[in-house]
Amino acid sequence: MAGFKGNKSTLPRKICAVCGREMVWRRSWAKNWAEVKYCSAACRTAKNCLPDSTGKAST
């Protein structure tokens, strides 16, 4: 695999909605970068286990 030839610090970044981890743009997300909310499959499944503003986990 050829490495990225540009400056990686200029790639777009987002914060994961579940864990707060910073995500850096990936080529696989190019077509749907606007819809990307989670950094991993684990965070995507954990989104339903987080408590909402009432203190109850959404199911």
XYZ file of N, CA and C in Angstrom:
177
model
N 0.843 -1.183 0.000
C 0.000 0.000 0.000
C 0.883 1.241 0.000
N 0.631 2.124 -0.902
C 1.376 3.373 -0.956
C 0.903 4.296 0.156
N 1.818 4.970 0.806
C 1.471 5.872 1.894
C 0.839 7.151 1.389
N 0.233 7.880 2.289
C -0.377 9.164 1.969
C 0.736 10.157 1.674
N 0.659 10.840 0.551
C 1.749 11.710 0.119
C 1.581 13.163 0.563
N 0.429 13.502 1.126
C 0.183 14.887 1.504
C 0.415 15.137 2.982
N -0.030 16.286 3.435
C 0.101 16.676 4.829
C -1.138 16.212 5.589
N -1.005 15.216 6.443
C -2.149 14.635 7.141
C -2.784 15.601 8.139
N -2.070 16.609 8.565
C -2.637 17.551 9.525
C -3.716 18.430 8.901
N -3.811 18.431 7.575
C -4.830 19.242 6.913
C -6.112 18.467 6.631
N -6.146 17.168 6.959
C -7.351 16.373 6.731
C -8.455 16.804 7.695
N -9.722 16.748 7.265
C -10.834 17.123 8.143
C -10.910 16.204 9.357
N -11.435 16.737 10.455
C -11.554 15.989 11.704
C -12.943 16.162 12.284
N -13.380 15.163 13.036
C -14.655 15.202 13.751
C -14.452 14.558 15.105
N -15.403 14.798 16.013
C -15.396 14.181 17.328
C -16.476 13.109 17.364
N -16.146 11.931 17.878
C -17.106 10.832 17.984
C -18.225 11.237 18.939
N -19.471 10.971 18.553
C -20.635 11.352 19.352
C -20.755 10.537 20.635
N -20.097 9.393 20.721
C -20.220 8.528 21.898
C -19.040 8.695 22.847
N -17.835 8.486 22.351
C -16.663 8.465 23.236
C -15.880 9.777 23.254
N -16.145 10.667 22.302
C -15.448 11.946 22.269
C -14.072 11.883 21.631
N -13.713 10.745 21.074
C -12.413 10.581 20.424
C -12.400 11.322 19.091
N -11.264 11.911 18.764
C -11.142 12.618 17.493
C -10.984 11.620 16.348
N -11.727 11.851 15.264
C -11.633 11.006 14.069
C -11.058 11.848 12.941
N -10.172 11.260 12.177
C -9.583 11.923 11.021
C -10.198 11.316 9.766
N -10.440 12.151 8.766
C -11.045 11.720 7.507
C -10.317 10.512 6.948
N -11.092 9.550 6.443
C -10.556 8.360 5.776
C -11.143 8.274 4.381
N -10.397 7.699 3.485
C -10.872 7.568 2.110
C -12.175 6.772 2.055
N -12.314 5.780 2.931
C -13.535 4.960 2.932
C -14.761 5.767 3.359
N -14.551 6.892 4.047
C -15.656 7.756 4.465
C -15.895 8.897 3.475
N -15.200 8.948 2.380
C -15.257 10.083 1.457
C -16.666 10.374 0.958
N -17.428 9.328 0.622
C -18.761 9.541 0.053
C -19.792 9.953 1.087
N -19.572 9.636 2.355
C -20.580 9.956 3.365
C -19.983 10.634 4.600
N -18.960 11.441 4.439
C -18.292 12.107 5.559
C -19.271 12.956 6.366
N -20.250 13.562 5.727
C -21.219 14.402 6.440
C -22.068 13.585 7.410
N -22.270 12.292 7.128
C -23.103 11.445 7.980
C -22.309 10.668 9.028
N -20.989 10.693 8.971
C -20.169 9.932 9.919
C -20.288 10.562 11.302
N -20.688 9.749 12.298
C -20.848 10.233 13.670
C -20.035 9.446 14.680
N -19.686 8.200 14.337
C -19.060 7.304 15.295
C -17.705 6.839 14.790
N -16.754 6.666 15.709
C -15.395 6.294 15.320
C -15.240 4.807 15.062
N -16.164 3.996 15.567
C -16.015 2.547 15.422
C -17.366 1.853 15.490
N -17.360 0.572 15.178
C -18.583 -0.226 15.290
C -19.012 -0.327 16.749
N -18.060 -0.368 17.665
C -18.389 -0.443 19.089
C -19.145 0.808 19.538
N -18.722 1.972 19.094
C -19.426 3.214 19.443
C -20.783 3.282 18.756
N -20.874 2.768 17.550
C -22.145 2.772 16.833
C -23.183 1.921 17.570
N -22.767 0.792 18.141
C -23.712 -0.038 18.890
C -23.954 0.511 20.288
N -23.001 1.218 20.860
C -23.145 1.776 22.206
C -24.014 3.022 22.227
N -24.333 3.590 21.087
C -25.130 4.820 21.049
C -26.476 4.642 21.735
N -27.045 3.425 21.692
C -28.343 3.171 22.305
C -28.245 2.899 23.795
N -27.053 2.730 24.316
C -26.869 2.420 25.732
C -26.560 3.656 26.559
N -26.379 4.783 25.914
C -26.063 6.009 26.637
C -27.305 6.580 27.298
N -27.175 7.109 28.516
C -28.333 7.738 29.149
C -28.681 9.049 28.450
N -29.965 9.346 28.346
C -30.377 10.614 27.755
C -30.480 11.661 28.863
N -31.054 12.802 28.589
C -31.109 13.893 29.559
C -31.961 13.557 30.780
N -32.844 12.556 30.700
C -33.671 12.163 31.842
C -32.958 11.155 32.734
N -31.801 10.657 32.308
C -31.043 9.711 33.094
C -31.346 8.266 32.769
N -32.255 8.025 31.841
C -32.601 6.659 31.450
C -31.924 6.329 30.127
N -31.483 5.092 30.009
C -30.871 4.656 28.753
C -31.951 4.502 27.702
N -31.677 4.988 26.507
C -32.646 4.830 25.424
C -32.561 3.412 24.886
N -33.710 2.831 24.570
C -33.723 1.450 24.079
C -34.368 1.345 22.740
